[in-house]
Coordinates of C-alpha atoms in Angstrom, one line a residue:
M1 CA 301.3 274.3 15.5
R2 CA 297.7 272.5 14.4
I3 CA 295.1 274.5 13.1
C4 CA 291.3 274.2 13.6
S5 CA 289.5 273.5 10.6
N6 CA 286.3 274.7 9.5
R7 CA 284.6 271.8 10.3
H8 CA 285.8 271.7 13.9
I9 CA 285.1 275.3 14.4
L10 CA 281.4 274.4 13.3
Y11 CA 280.8 271.8 15.8
L12 CA 282.5 273.8 18.5
S13 CA 279.5 276.5 17.6
L14 CA 277.1 274.1 17.9
L15 CA 278.0 272.5 21.0
L16 CA 278.0 276.0 22.5
S17 CA 274.8 276.5 21.3
L18 CA 273.4 273.3 22.7
I19 CA 275.2 274.4 26.2
I20 CA 273.1 277.6 26.2
S21 CA 270.1 276.5 25.3
L22 CA 270.2 273.8 28.2
Y23 CA 271.6 276.3 30.9
G24 CA 270.8 279.7 29.5
C25 CA 271.0 283.0 31.3
G26 CA 267.6 284.6 30.5
S27 CA 265.3 285.8 32.9
G28 CA 267.8 287.6 34.9
S29 CA 269.1 284.4 36.0
A30 CA 273.3 284.2 36.7
V31 CA 275.5 281.4 35.3
S32 CA 278.5 279.8 37.7
T33 CA 280.5 277.0 37.0
L34 CA 281.5 274.3 39.6
A35 CA 284.0 271.6 39.6
T36 CA 282.9 268.3 39.3
G37 CA 284.6 265.1 39.8
G38 CA 284.8 264.4 36.1
G39 CA 285.7 267.9 34.6
T40 CA 283.6 271.1 34.6
G41 CA 279.9 271.8 34.7
V42 CA 277.6 274.4 34.6
K43 CA 275.1 275.2 37.5
R44 CA 272.3 278.0 37.1
S45 CA 271.7 280.3 40.1
V46 CA 268.0 281.3 39.8
K47 CA 266.1 284.4 41.4
P48 CA 262.6 283.8 43.7
E49 CA 261.3 286.8 40.9
D50 CA 262.0 284.3 38.3
F51 CA 259.0 282.0 39.6
G52 CA 256.7 285.6 40.5
A53 CA 258.1 287.0 43.8
V54 CA 257.5 290.4 43.9
G55 CA 259.6 291.1 47.3
D56 CA 257.5 294.5 48.2
G57 CA 257.2 293.6 51.8
V58 CA 253.1 292.8 51.5
T59 CA 252.7 290.0 48.8
D60 CA 253.3 285.9 49.8
D61 CA 256.1 285.1 48.2
I62 CA 256.2 281.3 49.6
A63 CA 255.0 279.9 46.2
A64 CA 257.6 280.9 44.7
F65 CA 260.7 280.6 47.0
L66 CA 259.2 276.8 46.7
K67 CA 259.2 276.7 42.9
A68 CA 263.0 277.9 43.3
V69 CA 264.0 275.5 45.6
H70 CA 262.4 272.7 43.4
S71 CA 264.4 274.1 40.7
H72 CA 267.6 272.2 42.1
Q73 CA 269.7 275.5 41.4
D74 CA 271.0 277.7 44.0
I75 CA 269.0 280.6 44.6
V76 CA 269.9 284.8 44.9
L77 CA 267.9 287.3 46.4
T78 CA 267.8 290.8 45.0
T79 CA 269.3 293.6 47.1
G80 CA 267.0 295.7 49.5
R81 CA 263.8 293.9 48.7
V82 CA 261.8 292.5 51.0
Y83 CA 259.8 288.7 50.9
I84 CA 257.1 288.0 52.8
I85 CA 256.9 284.3 53.4
S86 CA 254.0 282.1 55.0
G87 CA 255.7 278.8 55.2
G88 CA 259.3 277.3 55.5
I89 CA 261.9 277.5 52.9
D90 CA 263.7 274.1 52.6
L91 CA 266.9 273.7 50.7
E92 CA 267.8 270.6 48.9
P93 CA 271.2 268.9 49.8
G94 CA 273.9 271.5 48.6
Q95 CA 271.8 274.4 47.8
K96 CA 273.1 277.7 48.2
L97 CA 270.9 281.0 49.4
N98 CA 272.8 284.2 48.8
G99 CA 270.7 286.5 50.4
N100 CA 272.3 289.7 48.9
H101 CA 271.1 291.8 51.9
A102 CA 267.7 291.6 51.1
T103 CA 265.0 290.4 53.8
L104 CA 262.7 287.0 54.9
K105 CA 259.7 287.9 56.4
R106 CA 257.4 285.9 58.2
A107 CA 253.9 286.4 57.5
A108 CA 251.6 287.1 60.6
Q109 CA 250.5 284.1 62.3
P110 CA 246.9 283.2 61.5
A111 CA 244.9 282.5 64.6
S112 CA 245.1 278.7 65.6
V113 CA 242.3 276.7 65.0
S114 CA 241.1 273.0 66.1
T115 CA 240.3 270.0 64.7
N116 CA 238.0 266.9 66.4
T117 CA 239.5 264.5 63.6
P118 CA 241.3 261.9 64.9
I119 CA 244.9 261.9 63.6
T120 CA 246.6 258.4 62.9
L121 CA 250.5 258.7 63.2
Y122 CA 251.8 258.9 59.8
R123 CA 248.8 258.1 58.0
T124 CA 246.1 261.3 58.5
K125 CA 246.9 264.0 55.9
Q126 CA 243.2 265.1 55.7
I127 CA 241.6 267.2 58.5
V128 CA 238.8 269.0 59.1
T129 CA 238.5 272.2 61.4
N130 CA 236.0 273.3 63.8
T131 CA 236.1 277.1 62.5
P132 CA 237.2 278.1 58.9
P133 CA 240.8 278.4 58.9
T134 CA 241.1 282.3 57.9
G135 CA 244.2 283.1 56.7
Y136 CA 245.8 279.6 55.9
R137 CA 246.8 279.4 52.5
V138 CA 248.6 276.2 50.4
G139 CA 252.3 276.3 51.5
M140 CA 252.0 276.8 55.4
N141 CA 253.6 274.4 57.6
L142 CA 251.5 273.2 60.5
A143 CA 251.7 271.9 63.7
F144 CA 249.6 269.9 66.0
S145 CA 249.3 269.8 70.1
Q146 CA 247.2 269.2 72.5
G147 CA 246.8 270.5 76.2
E148 CA 249.3 273.6 77.5
Q149 CA 253.1 272.4 76.8
P150 CA 255.3 272.8 79.6
K151 CA 258.1 275.4 80.0
L152 CA 261.2 272.3 80.3
V153 CA 262.2 270.9 77.7
Q154 CA 259.9 268.1 77.4
R155 CA 256.9 268.4 75.3
T156 CA 253.6 267.0 75.5
N157 CA 251.6 265.9 73.2
L158 CA 253.4 268.0 70.0
A159 CA 253.8 266.9 66.4
T160 CA 257.4 268.4 65.3
N161 CA 257.7 267.7 61.9
T162 CA 256.4 271.0 60.4
S163 CA 258.9 270.9 57.4
E164 CA 256.7 267.8 56.3
T165 CA 253.4 268.9 57.4
R166 CA 252.9 271.6 55.1
I167 CA 249.1 272.2 53.3
A168 CA 248.8 271.2 49.9
A169 CA 245.5 271.9 49.6
I170 CA 242.3 274.0 51.3
Q171 CA 238.8 273.9 50.5
D172 CA 236.3 275.3 53.1
N173 CA 237.1 273.6 56.7
I174 CA 238.9 270.8 54.9
I175 CA 242.9 271.0 54.9
T176 CA 244.7 268.4 52.9
L177 CA 248.5 268.0 54.3
E178 CA 251.7 266.9 51.9
S179 CA 252.5 264.3 54.8
P180 CA 250.6 263.4 57.9
P181 CA 251.9 264.5 61.2
N182 CA 254.6 262.3 63.2
L183 CA 252.1 262.0 66.2
S184 CA 248.6 260.3 66.9
F185 CA 245.8 262.5 68.5
S186 CA 242.3 261.7 69.6
G187 CA 239.8 264.7 70.6
K188 CA 239.8 268.2 70.1
T189 CA 243.6 268.9 68.9
D190 CA 244.8 272.6 68.0
I191 CA 246.5 273.3 65.4
H192 CA 249.1 276.1 64.3
V193 CA 251.1 277.4 61.6
S194 CA 254.9 276.9 62.7
Y195 CA 258.0 276.7 60.7
A196 CA 261.6 276.9 60.1
T197 CA 262.1 280.3 58.0
V198 CA 265.0 278.1 56.3
R199 CA 265.8 275.0 56.9
L200 CA 269.4 273.6 55.5
D201 CA 269.9 270.0 54.4
E202 CA 273.4 268.3 53.5
G203 CA 276.2 270.8 52.5
C204 CA 273.8 273.6 52.5
S205 CA 275.0 277.5 52.5
V206 CA 273.3 280.4 53.6
Y207 CA 275.3 284.0 53.0
D208 CA 274.5 287.5 53.3
L209 CA 270.7 286.9 54.4
I210 CA 268.2 289.5 56.9
I211 CA 265.7 287.6 58.3
D212 CA 262.9 289.4 60.5
G213 CA 260.6 287.0 62.6
N214 CA 257.8 289.6 62.9
R215 CA 257.3 288.1 66.3
D216 CA 254.7 290.9 67.1
N217 CA 252.6 289.5 65.1
W218 CA 253.2 285.8 66.2
Y219 CA 250.8 284.2 69.1
W220 CA 251.9 280.7 69.4
G221 CA 255.3 278.5 69.2
R222 CA 257.4 276.2 70.4
W223 CA 261.1 275.9 70.2
E224 CA 260.9 272.4 68.9
I225 CA 259.4 273.8 65.6
T226 CA 259.7 277.6 65.4
Q227 CA 263.0 278.4 64.2
E228 CA 264.6 281.0 61.5
I229 CA 267.3 279.0 60.6
L230 CA 267.1 275.3 61.1
I231 CA 270.8 273.1 60.6
T232 CA 269.7 269.4 60.1
G233 CA 272.1 268.5 57.7
S234 CA 276.0 268.1 57.7
H235 CA 279.0 270.0 56.6
C236 CA 276.4 273.7 56.0
I237 CA 277.6 277.2 56.6
V238 CA 275.3 280.3 57.8
Q239 CA 277.5 283.2 57.4
N240 CA 277.3 287.1 57.6
C241 CA 273.6 286.8 58.3
Q242 CA 271.1 289.0 60.4
I243 CA 268.2 287.6 62.4
Q244 CA 266.1 289.8 64.5
Y245 CA 262.2 289.3 66.3
A246 CA 262.4 285.8 66.2
P247 CA 259.1 284.3 67.6
G248 CA 261.2 281.5 68.5
E249 CA 264.5 280.1 68.3
G250 CA 267.5 282.0 66.3
I251 CA 269.3 279.7 64.7
I252 CA 269.2 275.2 65.5
V253 CA 272.6 273.3 64.7
Y254 CA 272.4 269.6 64.2
G255 CA 274.7 267.4 62.5
T256 CA 278.2 267.0 62.1
G257 CA 280.8 269.6 61.1
N258 CA 278.7 272.8 60.2
A259 CA 279.8 276.5 61.0
V260 CA 277.8 279.8 61.8
R261 CA 279.9 282.5 61.2
D262 CA 279.8 286.5 61.2
T263 CA 276.5 286.4 62.2
K264 CA 274.0 289.0 64.4
I265 CA 271.0 287.7 66.4
N266 CA 268.8 290.3 68.3
D267 CA 265.4 290.5 70.1
V268 CA 264.5 286.6 69.7
N269 CA 261.9 285.0 72.2
G270 CA 263.8 282.0 72.1
N271 CA 267.5 281.0 72.4
G272 CA 270.0 282.7 70.1
V273 CA 272.1 279.7 68.7
H274 CA 270.9 275.9 69.9
L275 CA 273.0 273.0 69.4
T276 CA 272.0 270.2 69.8
T277 CA 273.2 266.5 68.8
C278 CA 276.6 267.8 66.8
N279 CA 279.6 267.7 66.4
H280 CA 282.8 269.4 64.9
T281 CA 280.8 272.8 65.0
I282 CA 282.1 276.3 64.5
I283 CA 280.5 278.9 66.0
D284 CA 282.5 282.1 65.3
N285 CA 282.0 285.8 65.4
V286 CA 278.3 285.8 66.4
Q287 CA 276.6 288.7 68.3
V288 CA 273.4 287.7 70.5
S289 CA 271.7 289.7 72.3
N290 CA 268.4 290.2 73.9
T291 CA 266.9 286.6 74.5
N292 CA 264.7 284.3 76.1
S293 CA 261.8 287.0 76.6
V294 CA 259.3 284.4 76.3
L295 CA 259.2 281.2 78.6
A296 CA 256.6 279.6 77.5
L297 CA 259.2 278.4 74.0
G298 CA 260.3 275.8 76.1
H299 CA 264.1 275.3 76.9
Q300 CA 265.0 278.7 77.8
D301 CA 269.0 278.8 78.5
G302 CA 270.8 281.8 77.0
G303 CA 272.2 283.1 74.0
I304 CA 274.3 280.2 72.9
I305 CA 273.2 277.2 74.3
A306 CA 273.3 273.3 73.7
S307 CA 270.9 270.4 74.6
D308 CA 273.0 266.7 74.6
I309 CA 275.3 265.1 72.6
V310 CA 277.4 268.3 71.6
D311 CA 281.0 267.1 71.0
D312 CA 283.9 269.0 69.8
T313 CA 282.3 272.3 69.3
Y314 CA 284.5 275.6 68.7
I315 CA 282.7 278.7 70.1
S316 CA 284.8 281.5 69.7
R317 CA 285.0 285.7 69.5
C318 CA 281.0 285.5 70.2
Q319 CA 279.4 288.7 71.9
V320 CA 276.5 287.8 74.0
S321 CA 274.4 289.9 76.4
N322 CA 271.1 290.4 78.1
S323 CA 270.3 286.7 77.6
L324 CA 269.5 284.2 80.5
T325 CA 273.0 282.7 80.4
G326 CA 275.6 284.0 77.9
I327 CA 276.9 280.2 77.0
G328 CA 275.7 277.5 78.5
S329 CA 273.3 274.6 79.3
F330 CA 276.2 272.5 78.3
D331 CA 274.7 269.8 80.7
Y332 CA 274.3 266.5 79.6
S333 CA 276.2 263.6 78.8
G334 CA 277.8 263.3 75.7
N335 CA 278.7 267.6 75.9
S336 CA 282.3 266.8 76.1
N337 CA 285.6 268.4 74.3
N338 CA 284.1 271.9 74.1
T339 CA 286.3 275.0 73.7
F340 CA 285.0 278.2 74.8
T341 CA 287.4 281.1 73.6
N342 CA 287.9 285.0 73.3
N343 CA 284.5 285.3 73.5
S344 CA 283.2 288.9 75.4
I345 CA 279.5 288.2 77.5
Y346 CA 277.8 290.7 79.7
N347 CA 274.5 291.5 81.5
C348 CA 273.5 288.0 81.9
K349 CA 272.5 285.6 84.5
I350 CA 275.6 283.4 84.2
G351 CA 278.2 284.1 81.8
I352 CA 279.5 280.4 80.9
D353 CA 277.6 277.8 82.3
I354 CA 279.2 274.2 81.8
K355 CA 277.6 271.2 84.4
K356 CA 277.0 268.1 84.9
G357 CA 277.9 265.4 82.6
A358 CA 280.0 267.8 80.2
T359 CA 283.5 266.6 80.4
N360 CA 287.1 268.0 79.0
S361 CA 286.2 271.4 78.4
I362 CA 288.4 274.4 77.8
V363 CA 287.6 278.0 78.9
L364 CA 289.9 280.4 77.6
G365 CA 290.5 284.1 77.2
N366 CA 286.6 285.3 77.4
R367 CA 285.8 288.7 78.7
I368 CA 282.2 288.5 81.1
Y369 CA 281.4 291.1 83.3
N370 CA 278.1 292.3 85.0
C371 CA 276.6 288.4 84.9
G372 CA 274.5 287.3 87.9
S373 CA 276.3 286.8 91.3
R374 CA 280.2 287.1 92.9
T375 CA 280.6 283.7 91.1
G376 CA 278.5 284.4 88.1
G377 CA 280.9 284.5 85.4
I378 CA 282.3 281.1 84.8
N379 CA 280.3 278.2 86.3
L380 CA 281.9 274.9 85.9
R381 CA 280.1 272.6 87.6
A382 CA 280.8 269.4 85.7
E383 CA 281.6 266.0 85.9
V384 CA 285.5 266.6 85.2
T385 CA 287.1 263.8 85.1
G386 CA 289.7 263.7 82.0
G387 CA 290.6 267.5 82.6
A388 CA 289.0 271.1 82.0
Q389 CA 290.9 274.2 81.5
V390 CA 290.0 277.6 83.4
I391 CA 292.7 279.9 81.6
G392 CA 293.2 283.6 81.2
N393 CA 289.6 284.8 81.8
Q394 CA 288.9 288.4 82.5
C395 CA 285.6 288.7 84.9
Y396 CA 284.2 291.9 86.2
N397 CA 281.6 292.2 88.9
C398 CA 281.4 288.4 88.4
G399 CA 283.4 285.7 89.2
I400 CA 284.6 282.0 88.5
L401 CA 282.8 278.6 90.3
V402 CA 284.8 275.1 89.5
T403 CA 283.1 272.5 91.1
S404 CA 281.7 268.8 90.8
D405 CA 278.3 268.1 90.0
F406 CA 279.6 264.7 91.3
N407 CA 280.9 263.6 94.6
T408 CA 284.8 262.9 94.7
S409 CA 285.2 260.4 97.2
D410 CA 285.7 257.4 94.7
N411 CA 289.2 259.5 94.2
T412 CA 288.4 259.8 90.3
P413 CA 291.4 262.5 89.5
S414 CA 289.3 265.9 88.4
A415 CA 292.2 266.8 86.8
V416 CA 291.1 271.0 86.6
Q417 CA 293.4 273.9 85.8
C418 CA 292.2 277.2 87.0
A419 CA 294.8 279.9 86.0
Y420 CA 295.7 283.5 84.6
N421 CA 292.2 284.4 85.3
H422 CA 291.5 288.1 86.5
V423 CA 288.4 288.6 88.5
E424 CA 287.4 292.0 89.6
N425 CA 284.7 292.7 92.2
G426 CA 283.8 288.9 92.4
D427 CA 285.0 285.8 93.7
I428 CA 286.8 282.2 92.7
F429 CA 284.9 279.2 94.6
V430 CA 286.7 275.8 94.3
G431 CA 284.8 272.7 95.4
S432 CA 284.4 268.8 95.2
I433 CA 287.6 268.3 93.0
N434 CA 290.7 266.7 93.3
K435 CA 294.1 266.4 91.4
S436 CA 293.9 270.1 90.5
S437 CA 295.6 273.4 90.8
V438 CA 294.2 277.0 91.0
A439 CA 297.3 279.0 90.0
Q440 CA 298.3 283.1 88.9
N441 CA 294.9 284.4 89.3
T442 CA 294.4 288.1 90.3
I443 CA 291.4 289.0 92.2
T444 CA 290.6 292.5 93.1
A445 CA 288.1 293.5 95.9
G446 CA 286.9 289.7 95.8
N447 CA 288.1 286.5 97.5
M448 CA 289.0 282.7 96.7
Q449 CA 286.6 280.2 98.7
I450 CA 287.9 276.3 99.0
S451 CA 284.6 274.3 99.6
Q452 CA 284.1 270.8 100.5
H453 CA 285.2 267.5 99.5
C454 CA 288.4 268.5 97.6
D455 CA 291.7 266.6 97.4
N456 CA 295.0 267.1 96.6
L457 CA 294.5 270.5 95.6
D458 CA 297.4 273.3 95.0
I459 CA 296.2 276.6 95.4
S460 CA 299.4 278.8 94.4
G461 CA 301.0 281.9 92.9
N462 CA 297.6 284.2 93.3
T463 CA 297.5 287.4 94.3
I464 CA 294.0 288.7 96.1
D465 CA 293.7 292.6 96.5
N466 CA 291.0 294.3 99.1
T467 CA 293.1 297.4 99.6
G468 CA 290.4 299.5 101.6
D469 CA 288.5 296.7 102.7
T470 CA 288.5 295.0 106.7
I471 CA 286.0 292.7 106.0
L472 CA 287.0 289.9 103.0
T473 CA 289.2 287.1 103.5
G474 CA 291.8 286.7 101.1
I475 CA 291.8 282.7 100.7
R476 CA 289.0 280.5 103.0
V477 CA 289.2 277.1 103.5
D478 CA 285.5 276.4 104.5
G479 CA 283.8 273.2 104.1
S480 CA 284.2 269.6 105.5
G481 CA 286.3 266.5 103.7
I482 CA 289.3 268.2 102.5
T483 CA 292.7 266.8 102.8
H484 CA 296.2 267.3 101.0
L485 CA 295.6 270.8 100.6
T486 CA 298.7 273.0 99.6
I487 CA 298.2 276.9 99.5
Q488 CA 301.6 278.1 98.6
G489 CA 303.0 281.5 97.3
N490 CA 300.0 283.6 97.1
T491 CA 299.8 287.6 98.2
I492 CA 297.2 288.9 100.0
T493 CA 296.8 292.2 100.4
G494 CA 294.1 294.0 103.0
G495 CA 290.7 292.8 104.2
G496 CA 290.2 291.2 107.3
T497 CA 291.9 288.1 107.1
G498 CA 294.5 286.7 104.8
I499 CA 293.9 283.3 104.7
S500 CA 291.8 281.4 107.2
F501 CA 290.8 277.5 107.4
G502 CA 289.5 275.1 109.6
T503 CA 285.7 276.2 110.0
S504 CA 284.5 273.1 109.2
P505 CA 285.3 269.2 110.6
N506 CA 287.4 266.4 108.7
Q507 CA 290.0 268.9 107.4
S508 CA 293.5 267.1 107.6
N509 CA 297.5 267.9 105.9
I510 CA 296.9 271.5 105.2
T511 CA 299.6 273.1 104.3
L512 CA 300.2 276.7 103.8
R513 CA 303.9 277.7 102.4
N514 CA 305.3 281.1 101.5
N515 CA 302.2 283.1 101.4
K516 CA 302.6 287.0 101.9
C517 CA 299.3 288.5 103.9
N518 CA 299.7 292.4 104.3
A519 CA 297.6 295.1 105.7
Q520 CA 294.9 292.8 107.1
K521 CA 292.4 294.4 109.6
T522 CA 292.0 291.2 111.7
F523 CA 294.1 288.4 110.7
G524 CA 297.3 287.2 108.5
I525 CA 296.5 283.6 108.8
F526 CA 293.7 282.1 111.4
G527 CA 293.1 278.2 112.1
Q528 CA 289.5 278.5 113.3
N529 CA 287.6 276.2 115.8
S530 CA 287.7 272.5 115.1
T531 CA 289.6 270.4 116.8
D532 CA 288.8 268.0 114.1
V533 CA 291.2 270.0 111.4
Q534 CA 294.5 268.1 112.3
S535 CA 297.9 267.6 111.2
G536 CA 299.3 270.8 108.7
A537 CA 302.1 273.2 108.6
V538 CA 302.0 277.0 108.5
Q539 CA 305.8 277.6 107.3
G540 CA 307.8 280.7 105.9
N541 CA 305.0 283.0 105.1
Q542 CA 305.4 286.8 105.5
I543 CA 302.9 288.4 107.8
L544 CA 302.7 292.3 108.2
N545 CA 300.9 294.5 110.0
T546 CA 301.0 298.0 107.9
L547 CA 297.2 298.9 108.5
P548 CA 296.8 301.9 111.2
N549 CA 294.2 301.1 113.7
A550 CA 294.2 297.9 113.3
D551 CA 295.1 297.6 117.1
N552 CA 293.6 293.7 117.8
W553 CA 295.5 292.6 114.9
E554 CA 297.2 288.8 114.9
G555 CA 299.8 287.6 113.0
I556 CA 299.3 283.8 113.0
L557 CA 296.2 282.1 115.3
I558 CA 296.1 278.9 115.0
K559 CA 293.2 276.7 117.0
C560 CA 294.1 273.3 115.5
P561 CA 296.2 270.9 117.1
L562 CA 299.3 268.6 115.2
F563 CA 300.3 271.6 113.4
T564 CA 303.9 272.8 112.8
I565 CA 303.8 276.9 112.9
G566 CA 307.7 277.5 111.4
Q567 CA 309.9 279.7 109.5
N568 CA 307.2 282.9 109.6
R569 CA 308.3 286.3 109.8
V570 CA 305.5 288.1 111.5
S571 CA 305.8 291.8 111.7
S572 CA 303.8 294.9 113.1
S573 CA 305.4 298.1 111.2
E574 CA 306.8 300.7 113.4
G575 CA 304.7 303.0 115.4
L576 CA 302.0 300.3 114.7
T577 CA 300.7 297.9 117.8
A578 CA 299.4 294.8 117.1
T579 CA 297.7 292.6 120.2
N580 CA 299.7 288.7 119.1
G581 CA 302.2 287.8 116.6
I582 CA 301.5 284.0 117.1
R583 CA 298.6 282.9 119.6
V584 CA 297.9 279.3 119.4
L585 CA 295.1 278.0 121.6
N586 CA 295.1 274.0 120.8
A587 CA 298.2 271.8 121.3
P588 CA 300.4 269.5 120.7
I589 CA 301.7 271.9 118.3
V590 CA 305.0 273.0 117.3
I591 CA 306.4 276.8 117.4
D592 CA 309.8 276.6 115.5
G593 CA 312.4 279.3 113.6
N594 CA 309.9 282.0 113.5
Q595 CA 310.6 285.9 113.7
V596 CA 308.1 288.0 115.3
L597 CA 309.1 291.5 115.2
G598 CA 307.3 294.5 116.1
L599 CA 305.2 295.9 119.4
Y600 CA 302.7 293.8 120.7
T601 CA 300.4 294.8 123.5
I602 CA 300.2 290.9 124.5
S603 CA 303.2 289.1 123.5
A604 CA 304.8 288.0 120.3
I605 CA 304.4 284.3 120.7
R606 CA 301.2 282.9 123.0
I607 CA 300.4 279.6 124.2
V608 CA 296.9 279.8 125.8
A609 CA 295.5 277.9 128.9
G610 CA 294.4 274.8 128.1
C611 CA 297.4 273.9 125.5
V612 CA 299.2 270.5 126.4
G613 CA 302.3 270.0 125.3
A614 CA 303.2 272.9 123.2
V615 CA 307.2 272.9 121.9
V616 CA 308.5 276.6 121.1
E617 CA 311.9 276.7 120.0
N618 CA 314.5 278.9 118.0
N619 CA 312.1 281.7 117.3
I620 CA 313.4 285.2 117.6
V621 CA 310.8 287.5 119.1
T622 CA 310.5 291.2 120.0
K623 CA 308.6 290.2 123.5
P624 CA 308.9 287.4 125.7
I625 CA 307.1 284.6 125.4
F626 CA 303.6 284.3 126.7
D627 CA 302.8 280.7 128.1
Q628 CA 299.6 279.7 130.0
G629 CA 299.7 276.3 128.8
A630 CA 301.0 273.1 130.5
G631 CA 304.2 271.0 129.7
T632 CA 305.4 274.0 127.5
V633 CA 308.7 273.1 126.3
L634 CA 310.8 276.4 125.4
I635 CA 313.9 276.0 123.7
N636 CA 316.4 278.4 122.4
N637 CA 314.5 281.4 122.3
T638 CA 315.9 284.7 121.7
V639 CA 314.4 288.2 122.9
V640 CA 315.6 291.0 120.5
P641 CA 314.5 294.7 121.2
P642 CA 311.4 295.6 118.7

C-alpha cells in the first residue's frame, strides 16, 4: 500500500482551500455536486436573500431575483416566505428553481399609461409617456397594444415580447427599455405591465413552488403575454407546484419533451395548461379547477387545452373541473398522436374535445360526469383518418360523440374504435365515419344514434338499459348516406323502441342480426317510412314483449322494401296481449323461418294492403297470417297454440 507523503497532504490541503475560495458555502448557500462529462464539478445554489430579498409579502423582491438568476446558479427559496415580484423571472438554460414551498406573488398591476412616441419594430428603446408612469419600476416587463383585443385567438396590434421589453431606467415620463418591442406602432399606443411570472429556458426545472397571481389587483392581460409559468425551452420539468388566482394563463408549454407533474392550478382567469407548438409533452397528475373566468383574455378554451402542432402528448391522471372544456381545443392540423388516459373531469361544458385536424387520438379509461349535453362527455369530431380509439371511459350525466368534421365520401378509412365505454344518463352519437366499430359499450338511460354518411360500420355487443322508460329508442339509425351498416349482438331493454332505422333516404345494406330487444313500449325493431331505404336483413333477433300495458306493441315493423326478415323469435309473454308480431308495409320482401309466439289482437304476421310480391314461408305462428297484400306467396307456414 502506498503512503501519502507530507508533501502530498500539503498539496491536497491547498487544492481544497482553492475549491472553497472559489465555490464557498457562505451566506447560507447550499453546495451540490453535479456530474459532468469529464468528471465532477461543483455547482452552488443561491437564495434570493443572498442578493437582498426580504420575502415578507410586502417588499418588491424582483431586483434580488434578477441578480440570483444572473448568478448562473440554481435558486432555492425559503420555506414559508412570500416574495413579491413586479416583473418576470426568466431562468437561464439548465437553471433550477426550488420553491421549497415558498410563494411568489405578483405585485399589484399599476394602471396602464399611453405614449405618442412612434415605435419602430426592434429599434425603439426609449419612450415618453403621456402621463406619469406611477408605480412603474426598473425590472418590470411592459406590453404595448392599440385598440380593443378580440376575444378569439387572433391578436390585434399587440407586441408579445414582454420578457425582453423590461424597464432598464425611468426618469420622469421617460422609460428606457432593455430591448425594443417586436411590433411597430404609430399614434397613441397603450402601455401595460405584463409578464410571465417564471419562464423556463432549455433544461430548466421548477419544484415545490407556490405562485399567487394576485388577480384581484390586475386589470389588464392577454393569454399571449400574461402567464404564471411559461415554458419556451425543451426538456423542462414543473413538478409539485401550485398556481392560484392567475390573471392570465396558468401554464403555457412550448418545446419538446417537457413535463408538468403533480401540480395544482385553481382560480385562474385564463386556461389552466395551454399547449402550443410542442411535442412529446407529459401532463400527469395535474389538478385544474375554476378556469376561464375572463373571456377578454382571448383563446378561452378550458382546463388543459391545445393550440396548433401539438403532437405525441400524454395527458394522464389529471383532474379538471369547472372549466369551459376539461381537456380540449385539440382542433388544428398537426395535433396528432395524443393520448388522454385515466383523467377525471366534471362540471365542464365538454369533458374531452378533439376535433378538425387532430388525428390518431387515444381516449382511454377516463371518468367524466356532469359535462354539458347528453353527448358532452367525449367529443371526437376530428379528421380521424388513420385511426382513433375511445375505449373504457365512464360518462355520467353526459355521453360520447364520435364524428368527422369532414365528409367521408372519398371513402378514406376512419378506423375509429369506440368500445367498452359506460354511459349513464347520456347517449353515444356516431356520424360521418367509415370502416369503424362501436362495440361492447353499455348505456343506461340513454340511446345510441347512428347519423349520416356512415359506411362499413359495425355496431355490436352493446348493452342498452332503459328500464322504466317508455320513450327512448335504444339504437337509432337516423340520417342519409348510411350504407353497409351491421347491428349485431346488442341487448336492449326497455324504452319505446329497441332498434329503429329508415327515417332518412339513401340508407342501404343494413343488417340487424342476433340482437335482443326486451320490454319496449311500442316496437322491438322498427324500419320506418322511407321507400328509399332498400336492401337489408333482419335476422336471428330475439324480440320479447314483457311490459304490462303495452297492448299496441309490435315485435318487428318494416316499411322498407327488399328486406329479408328471417330466423327471428318474436314472442309476447304469457298473460300479455300485443297487436302484431311482424308487420310489413312494403314489398317485395321475404319473411322466412321466424317463430312468432304469444297472443296478438290482429295477427302474428301481417302483410298490409299495398304490398305486392311478399314471400312468407317456413314460419311458426300462434295466429293465422293476415294477408292484405297482392301476389303474396305463402309456403309451409305452421300455426301452433299460443
